[in-house]
Amino acid sequence: MERKKLLVCTDWFEPAYKAGGPIRSCVNLVEHLSPYYEIYVFTGDRDLRETIPLAGIKINQWVTLASGAKIMYASPDNTGAKNIGSIIQSLDPNFIYLNSVYSKSFTINVVQAHRKIKSKAAIILATRGMLKSSALAIKPLKKKIFFRMAKWMGMHKKIHFHATNSEEEKEIKNLFGNVQVFVADNFPALIVDKPVHLQKLPGVIKLILIGRIHPIKNINYLLEQLKYVTGAVQFSIVGVPEDDLYWQHCETIIQSLPADKEITLIGELPHHLLKDVLAAHHLFVLPTKGENFGHAIAEALGNGRPVLISDQTPWQNLTKAFAGWDCPLSSPACFQKALQEATDWEQSAFDRWCNGALEFALAKQNNTALIQKYLQLFS
């Protein structure tokens, strides 16, 4: 039986990594669905904020990935609506999957091309948490103008929406009205067999945060709570500042911390290095103002590391599973208590929480049922 064709359009794809979660969502989707569909990935040739192409790629031609999917890394002058229209016509896909709400090249141009050539492909748009109130509050005027134009063009009437949870479904309908929304969770990353051993001494802890250094990640909030922790804290931040004023604010807090609180800005790292970095730390932290999924959280749990996060993610009820804490942002005391408890862990307690994190991740993983949902989405 001939497989249906799926054209995935996204600004970034591996080996790009600087855009974080949306890349992982797309990579995991392609890897899991390649046995079921003939998949083509149309993506950009450079990473986020970069002006030169990714190393080791072929540009403006289709190449085959290890999964069997085909990919084209397009140069910026090759992402106009006219060229995209030619690609859609030549491939004649059954489905077009868009991985961003706001992308000019890989969403708006695709929709325009689709309309101009009168393609019969069904368009599915993944909003990737971009419609959360916390996300809409950033550059709100620009986004209001965008949505007014989108509604005026009738974009929302011509596409189906993909939400990864019921909360995101509500966000889509609040903004666009009674549109078609299909709910299917993100595919998780691979899970390790058992946590990597790491020495844990009472009164000493190594924290790690992986993510954008941006107000929505709320790093300053966590830094403030470190003032109340008794013990030696080493806090590693994997990411680069996206907002200079925000990072200056964080640095001011860092300078006010006692000498036994050591903060290290590691910078950005390729995805394949994150497993070893996670294994070298005791606790993953992310006091985020809002996550649609939280791939870094999932990977920390899947690598057997407990997490301390806010209650603004889908990862809930962690403490009773000995997997971590999901604290309300309105309760700094919850964060302070969790940080102190983790700092005080001795080896046996730490090992118990590592096993709890891994078991929690395994319990959340049901790829068979999830694949069935995606087969319904692309049907």
Tab-separated table of C-alpha atoms in Angstrom:
chain	number	residue	atom	x	y	z
A	1	MET	CA	0.000	0.000	0.000
A	2	GLU	CA	1.377	3.397	-1.005
A	3	ARG	CA	2.199	5.595	1.950
A	4	LYS	CA	0.706	9.062	2.195
A	5	LYS	CA	3.044	12.036	1.846
A	6	LEU	CA	3.688	14.446	4.693
A	7	LEU	CA	5.523	17.730	4.072
A	8	VAL	CA	6.899	19.208	7.318
A	9	CYS	CA	7.799	22.925	7.173
A	10	THR	CA	9.908	24.282	10.001
A	11	ASP	CA	12.465	27.058	10.511
A	12	TRP	CA	15.029	24.731	12.116
A	13	PHE	CA	15.849	21.034	12.170
A	14	GLU	CA	18.851	19.009	13.332
A	15	PRO	CA	21.765	19.659	13.394
A	16	ALA	CA	20.309	23.059	14.418
A	17	TYR	CA	19.701	23.197	18.181
A	18	LYS	CA	19.549	26.810	19.368
A	19	ALA	CA	15.759	27.142	19.079
A	20	GLY	CA	15.311	24.380	21.661
A	21	GLY	CA	11.943	22.675	22.152
A	22	PRO	CA	10.299	23.267	18.743
A	23	ILE	CA	13.256	21.516	17.086
A	24	ARG	CA	12.982	18.509	19.423
A	25	SER	CA	9.207	18.317	18.833
A	26	CYS	CA	9.749	18.196	15.096
A	27	VAL	CA	12.716	15.799	15.144
A	28	ASN	CA	10.870	13.349	17.408
A	29	LEU	CA	7.733	13.539	15.234
A	30	VAL	CA	9.689	12.775	12.047
A	31	GLU	CA	11.600	9.889	13.648
A	32	HIS	CA	8.485	8.235	15.074
A	33	LEU	CA	6.275	8.671	11.986
A	34	SER	CA	8.785	7.850	9.224
A	35	PRO	CA	7.726	4.167	9.122
A	36	TYR	CA	4.137	5.228	8.411
A	37	TYR	CA	4.468	8.165	5.999
A	38	GLU	CA	6.662	9.340	3.155
A	39	ILE	CA	8.025	12.405	4.967
A	40	TYR	CA	9.690	15.464	3.459
A	41	VAL	CA	11.160	18.162	5.733
A	42	PHE	CA	11.538	21.662	4.276
A	43	THR	CA	13.666	23.744	6.639
A	44	GLY	CA	16.179	26.591	6.918
A	45	ASP	CA	19.893	26.157	6.313
A	46	ARG	CA	21.068	27.979	9.459
A	47	ASP	CA	20.535	27.921	13.206
A	48	LEU	CA	18.677	30.526	15.252
A	49	ARG	CA	20.437	33.929	15.211
A	50	GLU	CA	23.112	32.616	12.812
A	51	THR	CA	24.037	34.246	9.501
A	52	ILE	CA	25.952	31.319	7.989
A	53	PRO	CA	24.682	27.843	7.043
A	54	LEU	CA	24.977	24.846	9.330
A	55	ALA	CA	28.166	22.819	8.971
A	56	GLY	CA	28.071	19.605	7.004
A	57	ILE	CA	24.725	20.047	5.225
A	58	LYS	CA	23.785	20.141	1.543
A	59	ILE	CA	21.760	23.209	0.623
A	60	ASN	CA	18.706	23.473	-1.661
A	61	GLN	CA	18.559	19.764	-2.490
A	62	TRP	CA	16.754	16.762	-1.059
A	63	VAL	CA	18.873	14.397	1.023
A	64	THR	CA	17.845	11.319	3.022
A	65	LEU	CA	17.966	11.205	6.833
A	66	ALA	CA	18.748	8.095	8.894
A	67	SER	CA	15.010	7.708	9.562
A	68	GLY	CA	14.331	7.466	5.822
A	69	ALA	CA	12.692	10.892	5.666
A	70	LYS	CA	13.982	13.351	3.072
A	71	ILE	CA	15.092	16.874	3.989
A	72	MET	CA	15.901	20.081	2.156
A	73	TYR	CA	17.913	22.771	3.952
A	74	ALA	CA	16.830	25.887	2.057
A	75	SER	CA	18.851	29.080	1.760
A	76	PRO	CA	16.946	32.287	2.670
A	77	ASP	CA	16.498	33.236	-1.010
A	78	ASN	CA	14.821	29.881	-1.589
A	79	THR	CA	11.998	30.221	0.952
A	80	GLY	CA	9.680	32.571	-0.904
A	81	ALA	CA	6.064	31.645	-1.648
A	82	LYS	CA	6.811	31.077	-5.348
A	83	ASN	CA	9.526	28.482	-4.683
A	84	ILE	CA	7.469	26.814	-1.946
A	85	GLY	CA	4.573	26.583	-4.389
A	86	SER	CA	6.834	24.729	-6.831
A	87	ILE	CA	7.887	22.307	-4.070
A	88	ILE	CA	4.277	21.622	-3.067
A	89	GLN	CA	3.333	21.036	-6.701
A	90	SER	CA	6.226	18.650	-7.323
A	91	LEU	CA	5.689	16.630	-4.134
A	92	ASP	CA	1.875	16.738	-4.166
A	93	PRO	CA	1.680	15.919	-0.421
A	94	ASN	CA	-1.458	14.734	1.342
A	95	PHE	CA	-0.611	16.786	4.425
A	96	ILE	CA	1.447	19.900	5.188
A	97	TYR	CA	2.573	20.266	8.800
A	98	LEU	CA	3.614	23.717	10.030
A	99	ASN	CA	5.779	23.929	13.161
A	100	SER	CA	5.347	27.618	14.052
A	101	VAL	CA	2.622	30.247	14.265
A	102	TYR	CA	4.643	33.315	13.297
A	103	SER	CA	7.220	32.086	10.776
A	104	LYS	CA	7.215	34.201	7.599
A	105	SER	CA	9.111	31.672	5.480
A	106	PHE	CA	7.797	28.375	6.827
A	107	THR	CA	4.188	29.202	7.757
A	108	ILE	CA	2.841	32.353	6.092
A	109	ASN	CA	4.602	31.764	2.770
A	110	VAL	CA	3.487	28.120	2.805
A	111	VAL	CA	-0.153	29.054	3.391
A	112	GLN	CA	0.007	31.683	0.624
A	113	ALA	CA	1.621	29.232	-1.800
A	114	HIS	CA	-0.914	26.540	-0.907
A	115	ARG	CA	-3.765	28.929	-1.680
A	116	LYS	CA	-2.251	30.264	-4.918
A	117	ILE	CA	-1.630	26.850	-6.482
A	118	LYS	CA	-4.940	25.526	-5.094
A	119	SER	CA	-3.279	22.547	-3.435
A	120	LYS	CA	-5.576	19.896	-1.993
A	121	ALA	CA	-3.167	19.062	0.843
A	122	ALA	CA	-4.595	19.420	4.341
A	123	ILE	CA	-2.664	21.972	6.414
A	124	ILE	CA	-2.031	21.255	10.107
A	125	LEU	CA	-0.524	23.988	12.302
A	126	ALA	CA	1.233	23.209	15.598
A	127	THR	CA	1.123	26.291	17.832
A	128	ARG	CA	3.981	25.078	20.100
A	129	GLY	CA	2.886	27.075	23.156
A	130	MET	CA	3.060	30.370	21.258
A	131	LEU	CA	-0.543	31.223	22.195
A	132	LYS	CA	-0.037	31.021	25.963
A	133	SER	CA	-0.857	34.264	27.761
A	134	SER	CA	2.733	34.436	29.018
A	135	ALA	CA	4.009	34.161	25.418
A	136	LEU	CA	1.467	36.624	24.009
A	137	ALA	CA	2.534	39.167	26.643
A	138	ILE	CA	5.942	39.445	24.923
A	139	LYS	CA	5.820	41.988	22.054
A	140	PRO	CA	2.002	42.065	22.371
A	141	LEU	CA	1.304	44.816	19.804
A	142	LYS	CA	3.189	43.000	17.052
A	143	LYS	CA	1.280	39.807	17.808
A	144	LYS	CA	-2.118	41.558	17.893
A	145	ILE	CA	-1.450	42.962	14.434
A	146	PHE	CA	-0.403	39.521	13.200
A	147	PHE	CA	-3.579	37.824	14.448
A	148	ARG	CA	-5.807	40.548	13.016
A	149	MET	CA	-4.179	40.070	9.624
A	150	ALA	CA	-4.419	36.274	9.918
A	151	LYS	CA	-8.129	36.462	10.709
A	152	TRP	CA	-8.699	39.007	7.931
A	153	MET	CA	-7.027	36.608	5.477
A	154	GLY	CA	-9.106	33.755	6.858
A	155	MET	CA	-6.000	31.677	7.593
A	156	HIS	CA	-7.626	29.979	10.578
A	157	LYS	CA	-10.538	28.748	8.446
A	158	LYS	CA	-8.269	26.956	6.005
A	159	ILE	CA	-6.164	24.957	8.451
A	160	HIS	CA	-6.464	22.394	11.227
A	161	PHE	CA	-4.707	23.031	14.520
A	162	HIS	CA	-2.548	20.591	16.481
A	163	ALA	CA	-2.551	21.063	20.255
A	164	THR	CA	-0.439	18.949	22.580
A	165	ASN	CA	-2.827	19.175	25.534
A	166	SER	CA	-6.319	20.373	26.473
A	167	GLU	CA	-4.967	23.666	27.835
A	168	GLU	CA	-3.409	24.489	24.480
A	169	GLU	CA	-6.668	23.543	22.768
A	170	LYS	CA	-8.451	26.171	24.900
A	171	GLU	CA	-5.794	28.768	24.009
A	172	ILE	CA	-6.321	28.153	20.292
A	173	LYS	CA	-10.113	28.384	20.529
A	174	ASN	CA	-9.954	31.490	22.727
A	175	LEU	CA	-8.024	33.246	19.980
A	176	PHE	CA	-9.535	31.825	16.789
A	177	GLY	CA	-13.004	30.702	17.844
A	178	ASN	CA	-14.603	27.380	16.969
A	179	VAL	CA	-11.802	26.011	14.771
A	180	GLN	CA	-10.779	22.384	14.272
A	181	VAL	CA	-8.239	21.319	16.914
A	182	PHE	CA	-6.729	17.845	17.253
A	183	VAL	CA	-5.043	17.005	20.573
A	184	ALA	CA	-1.983	14.720	20.589
A	185	ASP	CA	0.964	14.965	22.970
A	186	ASN	CA	4.543	15.492	21.809
A	187	PHE	CA	6.671	12.430	21.218
A	188	PRO	CA	9.161	12.043	24.081
A	189	ALA	CA	12.895	11.638	23.714
A	190	LEU	CA	14.522	8.261	24.273
A	191	ILE	CA	14.719	7.180	27.921
A	192	VAL	CA	17.835	5.671	29.526
A	193	ASP	CA	17.835	2.212	31.115
A	194	LYS	CA	18.958	3.473	34.509
A	195	PRO	CA	20.210	6.755	35.999
A	196	VAL	CA	23.944	7.456	35.753
A	197	HIS	CA	25.510	7.332	39.232
A	198	LEU	CA	26.595	10.674	40.683
A	199	GLN	CA	28.056	11.253	44.142
A	200	LYS	CA	25.803	13.257	46.467
A	201	LEU	CA	27.077	14.726	49.723
A	202	PRO	CA	24.715	16.399	52.215
A	203	GLY	CA	24.967	20.190	52.050
A	204	VAL	CA	26.264	20.271	48.459
A	205	ILE	CA	24.182	20.321	45.286
A	206	LYS	CA	24.681	20.850	41.567
A	207	LEU	CA	21.722	22.445	39.779
A	208	ILE	CA	21.240	22.715	36.032
A	209	LEU	CA	18.904	24.749	33.852
A	210	ILE	CA	18.728	24.126	30.101
A	211	GLY	CA	16.800	26.688	28.101
A	212	ARG	CA	16.569	30.165	26.704
A	213	ILE	CA	17.865	32.930	28.947
A	214	HIS	CA	14.696	34.907	28.539
A	215	PRO	CA	12.133	36.448	30.946
A	216	ILE	CA	9.648	33.633	30.238
A	217	LYS	CA	12.081	31.097	31.738
A	218	ASN	CA	12.103	33.143	34.976
A	219	ILE	CA	15.734	32.442	35.883
A	220	ASN	CA	15.857	35.532	38.082
A	221	TYR	CA	13.115	34.008	40.258
A	222	LEU	CA	15.241	30.942	40.999
A	223	LEU	CA	18.350	33.016	41.641
A	224	GLU	CA	16.432	34.953	44.299
A	225	GLN	CA	15.514	31.709	46.097
A	226	LEU	CA	19.151	30.613	46.340
A	227	LYS	CA	19.697	33.302	48.993
A	228	TYR	CA	17.637	31.210	51.388
A	229	VAL	CA	19.440	27.875	50.857
A	230	THR	CA	21.902	26.700	53.501
A	231	GLY	CA	24.701	24.825	51.784
A	232	ALA	CA	27.004	24.987	48.766
A	233	VAL	CA	25.167	25.408	45.467
A	234	GLN	CA	26.694	25.096	42.006
A	235	PHE	CA	24.188	26.298	39.401
A	236	SER	CA	24.951	25.725	35.706
A	237	ILE	CA	22.912	27.540	33.049
A	238	VAL	CA	22.964	26.061	29.528
A	239	GLY	CA	21.867	28.799	27.126
A	240	VAL	CA	22.751	32.285	25.955
A	241	PRO	CA	21.159	35.621	26.912
A	242	GLU	CA	18.507	36.710	24.412
A	243	ASP	CA	17.735	39.953	26.224
A	244	ASP	CA	20.709	41.970	27.490
A	245	LEU	CA	18.687	43.956	30.034
A	246	TYR	CA	17.186	40.785	31.450
A	247	TRP	CA	20.588	39.128	31.816
A	248	GLN	CA	21.961	42.276	33.485
A	249	HIS	CA	19.128	41.949	35.998
A	250	CYS	CA	20.116	38.304	36.605
A	251	GLU	CA	23.778	39.286	37.019
A	252	THR	CA	22.825	41.862	39.642
A	253	ILE	CA	21.137	39.103	41.664
A	254	ILE	CA	24.119	36.778	41.157
A	255	GLN	CA	26.482	39.437	42.540
A	256	SER	CA	24.335	39.682	45.681
A	257	LEU	CA	24.493	35.940	46.427
A	258	PRO	CA	26.769	34.574	49.177
A	259	ALA	CA	30.149	33.116	48.216
A	260	ASP	CA	28.969	29.496	48.494
A	261	LYS	CA	26.510	30.037	45.607
A	262	GLU	CA	28.441	29.547	42.365
A	263	ILE	CA	26.718	30.391	39.063
A	264	THR	CA	28.221	29.256	35.750
A	265	LEU	CA	26.951	30.309	32.331
A	266	ILE	CA	27.891	27.385	30.087
A	267	GLY	CA	26.402	28.777	26.876
A	268	GLU	CA	24.586	26.804	24.191
A	269	LEU	CA	25.325	23.125	23.603
A	270	PRO	CA	24.364	20.759	20.787
A	271	HIS	CA	21.594	18.383	21.769
A	272	HIS	CA	23.771	15.260	21.701
A	273	LEU	CA	25.916	16.662	24.553
A	274	LEU	CA	23.026	17.339	26.936
A	275	LYS	CA	22.766	13.782	28.262
A	276	ASP	CA	26.269	13.894	29.750
A	277	VAL	CA	25.713	17.400	31.144
A	278	LEU	CA	22.492	16.309	32.852
A	279	ALA	CA	24.259	13.286	34.328
A	280	ALA	CA	26.818	15.567	35.999
A	281	HIS	CA	24.133	17.459	37.989
A	282	HIS	CA	21.784	16.478	40.800
A	283	LEU	CA	18.670	18.534	40.071
A	284	PHE	CA	17.172	20.117	36.956
A	285	VAL	CA	15.482	23.478	37.635
A	286	LEU	CA	13.093	25.578	35.556
A	287	PRO	CA	10.774	28.096	37.269
A	288	THR	CA	9.149	28.867	33.892
A	289	LYS	CA	6.182	31.158	33.373
A	290	GLY	CA	4.804	28.712	30.828
A	291	GLU	CA	5.778	25.623	28.832
A	292	ASN	CA	3.710	23.924	26.164
A	293	PHE	CA	5.580	20.652	26.747
A	294	GLY	CA	9.055	21.206	28.159
A	295	HIS	CA	11.438	18.901	26.283
A	296	ALA	CA	14.299	19.736	28.642
A	297	ILE	CA	12.123	18.658	31.590
A	298	ALA	CA	11.229	15.409	29.834
A	299	GLU	CA	14.860	14.682	29.036
A	300	ALA	CA	15.968	15.376	32.609
A	301	LEU	CA	13.363	12.940	33.963
A	302	GLY	CA	14.155	10.419	31.226
A	303	ASN	CA	17.821	10.548	32.219
A	304	GLY	CA	16.950	9.858	35.841
A	305	ARG	CA	17.314	13.335	37.271
A	306	PRO	CA	14.630	14.870	39.514
A	307	VAL	CA	13.297	18.295	38.568
A	308	LEU	CA	12.212	21.459	40.357
A	309	ILE	CA	9.833	23.333	38.067
A	310	SER	CA	6.887	25.702	38.232
A	311	ASP	CA	3.274	24.568	37.965
A	312	GLN	CA	3.040	26.186	34.494
A	313	THR	CA	3.922	23.009	32.549
A	314	PRO	CA	2.148	19.714	31.744
A	315	TRP	CA	4.466	17.921	34.201
A	316	GLN	CA	2.369	17.695	37.376
A	317	ASN	CA	2.180	15.698	40.629
A	318	LEU	CA	5.902	15.042	40.727
A	319	THR	CA	6.499	14.955	44.476
A	320	LYS	CA	4.359	11.941	45.354
A	321	ALA	CA	6.293	9.996	42.707
A	322	PHE	CA	9.663	11.121	44.148
A	323	ALA	CA	10.369	12.695	40.745
A	324	GLY	CA	10.684	16.321	41.853
A	325	TRP	CA	8.488	19.337	42.595
A	326	ASP	CA	6.037	21.433	40.558
A	327	CYS	CA	5.734	24.543	42.710
A	328	PRO	CA	3.325	27.456	42.208
A	329	LEU	CA	5.135	30.628	41.197
A	330	SER	CA	3.055	32.405	43.835
A	331	SER	CA	4.890	30.384	46.500
A	332	PRO	CA	8.621	31.177	46.730
A	333	ALA	CA	8.584	29.173	49.976
A	334	CYS	CA	7.802	26.013	48.006
A	335	PHE	CA	10.908	26.528	45.866
A	336	GLN	CA	13.029	27.347	48.901
A	337	LYS	CA	11.864	24.241	50.781
A	338	ALA	CA	12.503	21.987	47.765
A	339	LEU	CA	15.969	23.447	47.183
A	340	GLN	CA	16.890	22.933	50.812
A	341	GLU	CA	15.596	19.362	50.862
A	342	ALA	CA	17.560	18.506	47.723
A	343	THR	CA	20.696	20.162	49.069
A	344	ASP	CA	20.408	18.093	52.238
A	345	TRP	CA	20.018	14.771	50.403
A	346	GLU	CA	22.545	12.102	51.243
A	347	GLN	CA	23.393	9.446	48.662
A	348	SER	CA	20.541	7.011	49.378
A	349	ALA	CA	17.911	9.764	49.248
A	350	PHE	CA	19.318	11.185	46.009
A	351	ASP	CA	19.350	7.733	44.408
A	352	ARG	CA	15.719	7.210	45.410
A	353	TRP	CA	14.677	10.474	43.739
A	354	CYS	CA	16.697	9.616	40.606
A	355	ASN	CA	14.891	6.292	40.323
A	356	GLY	CA	11.588	8.055	40.947
A	357	ALA	CA	12.295	10.507	38.112
A	358	LEU	CA	13.069	7.698	35.681
A	359	GLU	CA	9.995	5.681	36.699
A	360	PHE	CA	7.826	8.800	36.291
A	361	ALA	CA	9.180	9.325	32.757
A	362	LEU	CA	8.623	5.678	31.829
A	363	ALA	CA	5.038	5.793	33.128
A	364	LYS	CA	4.335	8.801	30.896
A	365	GLN	CA	5.688	7.101	27.790
A	366	ASN	CA	3.236	5.157	25.662
A	367	ASN	CA	4.442	5.521	22.098
A	368	THR	CA	2.033	2.934	20.691
A	369	ALA	CA	-1.032	4.892	21.775
A	370	LEU	CA	0.593	8.171	20.739
A	371	ILE	CA	1.407	6.910	17.248
A	372	GLN	CA	-2.237	5.915	16.845
A	373	LYS	CA	-3.256	9.480	17.681
A	374	TYR	CA	-0.924	10.867	15.033
A	375	LEU	CA	-2.238	8.363	12.482
A	376	GLN	CA	-5.647	9.868	13.187
A	377	LEU	CA	-4.271	13.411	12.879
A	378	PHE	CA	-2.771	12.674	9.466
A	379	SER	CA	-5.741	10.788	8.030
